[in-house]
Coordinates of C-alpha atoms in Angstrom, one line a residue:
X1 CA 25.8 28.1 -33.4
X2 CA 23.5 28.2 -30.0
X3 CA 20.4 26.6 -30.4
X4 CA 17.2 29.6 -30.4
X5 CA 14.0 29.4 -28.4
X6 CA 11.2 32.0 -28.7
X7 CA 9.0 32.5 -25.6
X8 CA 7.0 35.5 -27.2
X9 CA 5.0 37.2 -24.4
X10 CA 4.7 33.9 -22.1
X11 CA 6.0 35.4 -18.6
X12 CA 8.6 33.2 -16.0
X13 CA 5.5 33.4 -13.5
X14 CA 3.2 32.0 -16.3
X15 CA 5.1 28.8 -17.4
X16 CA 8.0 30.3 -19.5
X17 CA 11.1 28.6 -17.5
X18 CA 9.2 25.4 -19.0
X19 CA 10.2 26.0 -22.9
X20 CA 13.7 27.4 -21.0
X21 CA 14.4 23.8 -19.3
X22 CA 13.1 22.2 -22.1
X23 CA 15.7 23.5 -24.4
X24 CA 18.8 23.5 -22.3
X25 CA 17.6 19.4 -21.2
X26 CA 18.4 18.8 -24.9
X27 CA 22.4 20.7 -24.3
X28 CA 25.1 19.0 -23.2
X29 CA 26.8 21.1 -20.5
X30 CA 28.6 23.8 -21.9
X31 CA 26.5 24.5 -24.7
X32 CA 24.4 27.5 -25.3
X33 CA 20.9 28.1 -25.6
X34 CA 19.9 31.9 -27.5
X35 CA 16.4 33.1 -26.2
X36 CA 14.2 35.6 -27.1
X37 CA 11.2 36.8 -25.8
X38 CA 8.7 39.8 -26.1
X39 CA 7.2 40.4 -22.8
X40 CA 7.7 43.3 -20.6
X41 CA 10.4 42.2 -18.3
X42 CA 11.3 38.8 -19.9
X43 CA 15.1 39.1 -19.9
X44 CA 15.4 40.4 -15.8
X45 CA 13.1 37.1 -15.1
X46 CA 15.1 34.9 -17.5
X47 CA 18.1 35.8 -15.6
X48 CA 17.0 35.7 -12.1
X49 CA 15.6 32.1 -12.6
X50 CA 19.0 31.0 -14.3
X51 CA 21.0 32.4 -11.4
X52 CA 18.4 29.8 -9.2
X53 CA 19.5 27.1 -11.4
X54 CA 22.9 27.7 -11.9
X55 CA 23.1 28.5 -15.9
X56 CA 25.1 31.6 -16.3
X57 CA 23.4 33.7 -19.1
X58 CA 24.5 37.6 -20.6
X59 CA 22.5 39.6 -23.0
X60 CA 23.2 40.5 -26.5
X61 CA 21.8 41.4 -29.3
X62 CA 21.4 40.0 -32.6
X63 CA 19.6 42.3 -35.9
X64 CA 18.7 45.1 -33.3
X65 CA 16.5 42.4 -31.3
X66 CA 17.7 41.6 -27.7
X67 CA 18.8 37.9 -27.0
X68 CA 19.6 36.5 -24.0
X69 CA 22.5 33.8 -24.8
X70 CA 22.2 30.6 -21.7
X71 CA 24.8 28.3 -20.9
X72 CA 23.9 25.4 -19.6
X73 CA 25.8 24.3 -16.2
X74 CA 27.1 21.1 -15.4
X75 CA 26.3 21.2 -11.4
X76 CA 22.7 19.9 -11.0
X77 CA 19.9 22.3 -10.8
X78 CA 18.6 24.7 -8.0
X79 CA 16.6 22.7 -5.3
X80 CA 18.5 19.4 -7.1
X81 CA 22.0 20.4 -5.8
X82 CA 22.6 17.5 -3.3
X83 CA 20.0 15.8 -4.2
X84 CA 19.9 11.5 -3.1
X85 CA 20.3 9.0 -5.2
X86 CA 18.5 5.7 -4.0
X87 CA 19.1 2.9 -6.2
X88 CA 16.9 1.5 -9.1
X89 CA 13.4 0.5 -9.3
X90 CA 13.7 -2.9 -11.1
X91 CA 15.7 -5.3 -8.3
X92 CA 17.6 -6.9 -11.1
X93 CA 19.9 -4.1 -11.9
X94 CA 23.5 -4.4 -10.4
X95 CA 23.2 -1.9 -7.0
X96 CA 19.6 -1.9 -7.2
X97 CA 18.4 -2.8 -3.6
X98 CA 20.8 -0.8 -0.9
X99 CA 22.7 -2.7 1.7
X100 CA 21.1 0.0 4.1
X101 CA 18.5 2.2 2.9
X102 CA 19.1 5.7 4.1
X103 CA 16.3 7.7 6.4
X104 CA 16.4 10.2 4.3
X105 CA 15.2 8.5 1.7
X106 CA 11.7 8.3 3.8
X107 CA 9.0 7.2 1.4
X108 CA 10.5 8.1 -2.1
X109 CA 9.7 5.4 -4.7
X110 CA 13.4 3.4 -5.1
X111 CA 15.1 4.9 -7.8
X112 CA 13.9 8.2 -7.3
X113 CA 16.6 11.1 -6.9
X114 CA 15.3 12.4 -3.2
X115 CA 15.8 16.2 -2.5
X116 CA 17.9 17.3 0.3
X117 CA 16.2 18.5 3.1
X118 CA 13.4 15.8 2.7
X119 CA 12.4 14.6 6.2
X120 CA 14.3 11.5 7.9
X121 CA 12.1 8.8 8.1
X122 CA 13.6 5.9 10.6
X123 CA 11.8 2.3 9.9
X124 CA 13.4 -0.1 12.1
X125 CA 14.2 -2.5 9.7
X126 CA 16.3 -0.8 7.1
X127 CA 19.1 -3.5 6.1
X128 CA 19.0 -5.6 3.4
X129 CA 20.5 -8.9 4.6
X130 CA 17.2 -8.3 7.6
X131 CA 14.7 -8.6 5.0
X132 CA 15.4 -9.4 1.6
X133 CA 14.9 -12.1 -0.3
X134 CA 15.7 -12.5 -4.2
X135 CA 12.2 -14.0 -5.0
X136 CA 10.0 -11.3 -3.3
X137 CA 8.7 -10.0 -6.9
X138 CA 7.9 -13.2 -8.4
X139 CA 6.0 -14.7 -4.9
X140 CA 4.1 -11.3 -4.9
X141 CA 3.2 -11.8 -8.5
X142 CA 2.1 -15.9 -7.9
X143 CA 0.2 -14.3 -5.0
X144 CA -1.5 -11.6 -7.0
X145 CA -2.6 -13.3 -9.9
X146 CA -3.6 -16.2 -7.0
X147 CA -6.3 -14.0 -4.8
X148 CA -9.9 -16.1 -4.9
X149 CA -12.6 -14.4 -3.7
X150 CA -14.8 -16.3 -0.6
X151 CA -18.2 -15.9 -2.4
X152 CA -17.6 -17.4 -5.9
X153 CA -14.4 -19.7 -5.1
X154 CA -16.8 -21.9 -2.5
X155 CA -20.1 -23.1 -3.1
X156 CA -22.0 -22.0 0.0
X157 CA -25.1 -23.4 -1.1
X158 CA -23.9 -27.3 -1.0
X159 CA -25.9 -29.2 0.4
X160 CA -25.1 -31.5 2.8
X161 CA -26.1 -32.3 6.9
X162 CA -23.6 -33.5 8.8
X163 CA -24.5 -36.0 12.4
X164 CA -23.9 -33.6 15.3
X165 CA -20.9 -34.7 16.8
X166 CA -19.0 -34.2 13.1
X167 CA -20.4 -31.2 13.0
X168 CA -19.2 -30.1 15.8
X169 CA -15.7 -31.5 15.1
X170 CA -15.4 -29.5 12.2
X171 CA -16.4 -26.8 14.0
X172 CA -13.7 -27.0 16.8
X173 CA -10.8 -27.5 14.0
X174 CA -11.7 -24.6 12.3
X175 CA -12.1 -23.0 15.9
X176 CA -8.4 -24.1 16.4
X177 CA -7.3 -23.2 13.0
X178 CA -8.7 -19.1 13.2
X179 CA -7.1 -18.1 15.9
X180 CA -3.7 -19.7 14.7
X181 CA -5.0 -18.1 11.4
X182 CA -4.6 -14.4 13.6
X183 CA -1.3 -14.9 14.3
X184 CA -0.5 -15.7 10.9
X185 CA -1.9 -12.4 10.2
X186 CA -0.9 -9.8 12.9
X187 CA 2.8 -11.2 13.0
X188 CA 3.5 -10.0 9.6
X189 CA 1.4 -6.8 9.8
X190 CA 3.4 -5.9 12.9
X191 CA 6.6 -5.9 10.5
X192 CA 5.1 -4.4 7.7
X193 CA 5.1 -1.2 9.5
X194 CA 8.7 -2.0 10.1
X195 CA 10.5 -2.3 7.2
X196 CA 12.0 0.3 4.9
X197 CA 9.8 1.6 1.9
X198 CA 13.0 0.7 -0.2
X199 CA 12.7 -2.6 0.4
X200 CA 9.0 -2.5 -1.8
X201 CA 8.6 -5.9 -2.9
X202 CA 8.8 -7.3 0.6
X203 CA 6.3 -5.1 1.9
X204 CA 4.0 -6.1 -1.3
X205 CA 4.6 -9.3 -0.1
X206 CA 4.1 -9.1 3.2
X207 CA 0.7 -6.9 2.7
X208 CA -0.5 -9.9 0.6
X209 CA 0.2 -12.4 3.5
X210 CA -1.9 -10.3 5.9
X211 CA -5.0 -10.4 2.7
X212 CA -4.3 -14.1 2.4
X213 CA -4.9 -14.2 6.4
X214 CA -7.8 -12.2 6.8
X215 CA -9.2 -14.1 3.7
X216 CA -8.8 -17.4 6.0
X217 CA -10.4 -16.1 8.9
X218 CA -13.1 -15.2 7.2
X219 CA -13.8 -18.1 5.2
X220 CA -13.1 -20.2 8.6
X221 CA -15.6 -18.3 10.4
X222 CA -18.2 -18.2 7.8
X223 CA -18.0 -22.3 8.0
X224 CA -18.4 -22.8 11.4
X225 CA -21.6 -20.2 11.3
X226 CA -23.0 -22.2 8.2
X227 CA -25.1 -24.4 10.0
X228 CA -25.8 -21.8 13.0
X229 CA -23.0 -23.2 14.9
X230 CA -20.4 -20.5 17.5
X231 CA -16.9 -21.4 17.2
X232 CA -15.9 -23.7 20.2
X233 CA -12.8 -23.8 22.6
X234 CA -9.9 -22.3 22.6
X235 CA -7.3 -23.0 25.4
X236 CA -4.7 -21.3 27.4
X237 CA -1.7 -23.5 26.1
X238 CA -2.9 -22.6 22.6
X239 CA -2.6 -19.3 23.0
X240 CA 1.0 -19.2 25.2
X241 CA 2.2 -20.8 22.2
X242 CA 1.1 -18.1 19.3
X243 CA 2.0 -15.6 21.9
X244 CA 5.2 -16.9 21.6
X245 CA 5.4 -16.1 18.2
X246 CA 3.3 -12.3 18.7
X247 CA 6.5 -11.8 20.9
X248 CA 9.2 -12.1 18.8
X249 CA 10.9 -9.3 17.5
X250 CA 13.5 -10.6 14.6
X251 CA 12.3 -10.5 11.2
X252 CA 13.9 -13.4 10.1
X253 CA 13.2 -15.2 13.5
X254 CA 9.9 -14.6 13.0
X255 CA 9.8 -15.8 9.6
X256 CA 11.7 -19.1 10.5
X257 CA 9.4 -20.2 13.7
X258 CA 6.0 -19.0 11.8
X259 CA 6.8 -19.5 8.2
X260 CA 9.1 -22.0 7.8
X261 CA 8.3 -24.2 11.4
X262 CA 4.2 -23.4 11.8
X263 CA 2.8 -22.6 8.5
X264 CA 4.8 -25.2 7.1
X265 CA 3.2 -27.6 9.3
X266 CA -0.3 -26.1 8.6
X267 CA 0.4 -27.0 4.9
X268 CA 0.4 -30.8 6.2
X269 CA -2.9 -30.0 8.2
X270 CA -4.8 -28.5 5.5
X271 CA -3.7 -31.3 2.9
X272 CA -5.5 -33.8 5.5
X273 CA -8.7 -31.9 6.1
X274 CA -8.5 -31.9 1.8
X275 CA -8.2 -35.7 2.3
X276 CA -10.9 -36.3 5.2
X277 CA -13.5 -33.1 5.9
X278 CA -17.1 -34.7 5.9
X279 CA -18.2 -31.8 3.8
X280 CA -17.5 -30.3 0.2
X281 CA -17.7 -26.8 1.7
X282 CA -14.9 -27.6 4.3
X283 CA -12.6 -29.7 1.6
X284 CA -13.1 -26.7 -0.8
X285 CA -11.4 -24.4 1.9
X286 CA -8.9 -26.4 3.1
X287 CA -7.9 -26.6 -0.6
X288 CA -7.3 -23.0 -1.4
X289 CA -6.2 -22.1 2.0
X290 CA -3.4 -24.5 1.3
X291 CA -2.5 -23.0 -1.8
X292 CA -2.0 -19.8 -0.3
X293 CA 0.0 -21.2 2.9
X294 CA 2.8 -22.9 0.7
X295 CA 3.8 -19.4 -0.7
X296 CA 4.1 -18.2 2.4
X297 CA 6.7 -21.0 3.1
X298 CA 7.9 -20.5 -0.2
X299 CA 8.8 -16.9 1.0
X300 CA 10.0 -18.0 4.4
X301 CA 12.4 -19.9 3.0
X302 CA 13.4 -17.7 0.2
X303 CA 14.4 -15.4 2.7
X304 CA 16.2 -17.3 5.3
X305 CA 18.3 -19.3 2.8
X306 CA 19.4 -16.1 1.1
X307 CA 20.6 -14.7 5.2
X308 CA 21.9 -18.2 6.0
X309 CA 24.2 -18.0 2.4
X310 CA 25.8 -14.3 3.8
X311 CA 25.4 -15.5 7.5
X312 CA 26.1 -19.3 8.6
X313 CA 26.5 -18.5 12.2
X314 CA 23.0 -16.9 11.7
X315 CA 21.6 -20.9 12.1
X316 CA 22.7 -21.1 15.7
X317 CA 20.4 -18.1 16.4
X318 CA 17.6 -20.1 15.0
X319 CA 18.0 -23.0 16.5
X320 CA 18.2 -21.4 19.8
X321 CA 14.9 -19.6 18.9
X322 CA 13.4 -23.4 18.9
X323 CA 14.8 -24.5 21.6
X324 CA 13.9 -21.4 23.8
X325 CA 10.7 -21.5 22.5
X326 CA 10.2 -25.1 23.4
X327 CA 11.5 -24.1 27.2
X328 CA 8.9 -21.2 27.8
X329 CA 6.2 -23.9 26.0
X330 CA 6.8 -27.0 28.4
X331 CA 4.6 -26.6 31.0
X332 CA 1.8 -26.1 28.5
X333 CA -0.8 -28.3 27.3
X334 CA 0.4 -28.5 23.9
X335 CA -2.1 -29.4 21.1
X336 CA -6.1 -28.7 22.2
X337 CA -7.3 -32.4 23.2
X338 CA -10.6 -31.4 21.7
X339 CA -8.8 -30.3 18.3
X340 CA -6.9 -33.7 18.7
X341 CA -10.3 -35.5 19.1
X342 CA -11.9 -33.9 16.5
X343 CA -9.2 -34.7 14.1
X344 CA -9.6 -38.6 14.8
X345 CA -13.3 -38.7 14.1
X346 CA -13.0 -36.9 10.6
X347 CA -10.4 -39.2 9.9
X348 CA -12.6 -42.0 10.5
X349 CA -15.6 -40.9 8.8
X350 CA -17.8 -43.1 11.2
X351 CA -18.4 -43.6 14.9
X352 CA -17.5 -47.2 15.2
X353 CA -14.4 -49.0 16.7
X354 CA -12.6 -50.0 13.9
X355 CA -13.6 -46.5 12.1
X356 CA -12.4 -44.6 14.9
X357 CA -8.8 -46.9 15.2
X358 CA -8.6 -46.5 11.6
X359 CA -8.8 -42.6 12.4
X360 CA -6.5 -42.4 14.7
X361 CA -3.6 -44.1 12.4
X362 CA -4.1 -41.3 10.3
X363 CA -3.6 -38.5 12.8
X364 CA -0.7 -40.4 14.0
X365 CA 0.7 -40.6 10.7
X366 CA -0.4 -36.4 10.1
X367 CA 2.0 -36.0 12.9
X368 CA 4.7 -38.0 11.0
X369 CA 4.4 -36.5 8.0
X370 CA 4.4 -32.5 9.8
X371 CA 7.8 -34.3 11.4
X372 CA 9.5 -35.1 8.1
X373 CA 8.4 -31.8 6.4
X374 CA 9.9 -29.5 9.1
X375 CA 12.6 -31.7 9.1
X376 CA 13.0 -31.5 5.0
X377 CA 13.2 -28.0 5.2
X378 CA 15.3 -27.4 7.8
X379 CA 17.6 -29.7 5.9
X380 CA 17.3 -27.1 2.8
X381 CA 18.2 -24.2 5.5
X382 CA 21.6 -26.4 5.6
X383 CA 21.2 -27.8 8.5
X384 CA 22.3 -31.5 9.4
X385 CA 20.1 -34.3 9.4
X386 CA 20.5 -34.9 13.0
X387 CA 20.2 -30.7 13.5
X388 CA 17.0 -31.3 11.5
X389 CA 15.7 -33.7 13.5
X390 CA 16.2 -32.6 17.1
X391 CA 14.9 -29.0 15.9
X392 CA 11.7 -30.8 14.2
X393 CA 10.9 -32.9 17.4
X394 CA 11.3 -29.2 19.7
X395 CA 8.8 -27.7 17.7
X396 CA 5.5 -26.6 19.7
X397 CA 2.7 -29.5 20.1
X398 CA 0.4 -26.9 18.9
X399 CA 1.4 -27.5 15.3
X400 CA 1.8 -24.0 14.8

């Protein structure tokens, strides 16, 4: 027997077609759904919005009452017909994440069922294999439950006076390190805009990049202003080289040369201001700063081993990325001399010759130890030792 709903005197432009769908959503198709109703004019609305959604329906009656007997159809409802599917919110499922997510698709949560009709949305980077990488959740979770906030992570109020000339070196460092610290930020925020809404969890992470950047500058700039210093020089060959990188227009290029190549490299630099800044305030930065830089490496290379494992030949491109990028960077100054200075004397922790030789051992041996790390994980990208090695020694004098 059909199943029966009652919708009294409730009208179809009062919320009636509600109690309607709800019933037939518990049918199969094919089975019918008996409804009643005591409002004027129930059974003409009844049956012009089942025409809409595609449930024939004919009137009876049953004990001298009039019932109008639904079927439910098996073609999907009125402004459904048509409607996109676009894959499944959790990543893990099989088909989840598209190859290519469609346009139409435009800013639907993945997994929703899109209407047709909905405006095409074109985002530049809408493959997969352009931006993916398996471990985008879990990095944006570390990241997440990672955040520090500048006023209670860093005790501000340590207190400590530094000679002027260290002073001053730790101000030019942390000079140096902001505007590298920008391009960091506004190469990821230029993609961001870029890549397809599908594609959720690299967005999240690369949102979380820019935070971590801005986060950076901030706490950089709040340092050198702590003892009523302006941040010091910044030179032309610098900025050619992070232009370099502001100029790029492949994801995964991108990724490899500022990820995997610079902020790699930055990793190394923090760990030695850690070891050697004259100051708790400056150790206490480089510390978390640090933290956050080795997930975005983490990401880096997430991404570009999972491209390299569908795309060998896809290694030649980067490598040719270094070696151009070398090219356009030769006639440049490479690494700030005053950064390079500046770098000795916290390393030496005293103005005196064998202080100062001491210090400049351990800037020579930073510079190894940036070497061998670039070269480690270009190794892990599956290239050769020797490929590893050339590509490490091409990379920009300017650390990042």
């Amino acid at each position: 027997m059909p199943s029966t709903i009652d919708i009294e005197d409730l009208g179809f432009d009062a919320g009636a077609h509600l109690l309607v769908k709800h019933g037939l959503q518990q049918l199969a198709p094919g089975a019918q759904l008996d409804v009643t109703g005591s409002g004027a004019g129930w059974d003409g609305q009844l049956g012009a919005w089942c025409r809409s959604q595609g449930h024939p329906c004919a009137p009876h009656e049953v004990d001298g009452r009039k019932v109008v007997r639904v079927t439910r159809g098996g073609a999907a409802a009125g402004r459904w017909r048509a409607a996109l599917h676009s894959g499944h919110a959790d990543p893990r499922v099989d088909g989840a994440v598209a190859d290519q997510a469609k346009a139409q698709w435009g800013l639907a949560a993945r997994g929703a069922t899109v209407e047709a009709g909905s405006p095409a949305m074109q985002f530049r980077l809408d493959q997969k294999e352009e931006v993916w990488a398996e471990r985008a959740a879990d990095l944006y979770a570390q990241a997440a439950a990672a955040q520090w906030d500048p006023e209670t992570a860093i005790d501000w109020k340590a207190d400590f006076t530094l000679p002027d000339m260290v002073e001053d070196a730790v101000v030019q460092v942390l000079t140096y390190m902001i505007e590298n610290e920008v391009a960091a930020l506004v190469v990821p925020a230029r993609f961001l805009g870029q890549v397809h809404p599908h594609f959720r969890e690299v967005q999240a992470v690369l949102a979380i990049q820019v935070a971590d950047e801005a986060r950076h500058i901030e706490v950089f700039t709040r340092r050198v202003r702590l003892k009523g210093r302006e941040p010091g020089l910044s030179t032309a060959g610098g900025q050619s080289s992070l232009k370099t990188l502001l100029d790029e227009q492949d994801f995964s290029v991108a990724e490899f040369l500022l990820s995997v190549l610079g902020e790699g490299t930055f990793v190394s630099l923090l760990h030695f201001l850690h070891a050697y800044a004259p100051d708790p305030v400056t150790r206490q930065i480089a510390r978390l700063a640090a933290r956050d830089e080795a997930r975005h490496v983490a990401f880096g290379m997430t991404h570009l081993a999972a491209r390299l494992e569908r795309e060998p030949a896809f290694r030649t491109r980067l490598a040719n990325a270094v070696q151009s990028r070398n090219d356009a960077l030769a006639a440049s100054s490479g690494l700030n001399e005053e950064v390079f200075d500046s770098l000795i004397l916290l390393a030496a922790g005293a103005l005196t010759p064998g202080a100062i030789a001491a210090g400049y051992v351990r800037v020579q041996q930073l510079m190894v130890d940036m070497a061998e790390g670039r070269q480690a994980r270009l190794e892990r990208l599956g290239f050769s030792k020797a490929e590893a090695r050339q590509l490490s020694a091409l990379h920009t004098r300017n650390f990042m």
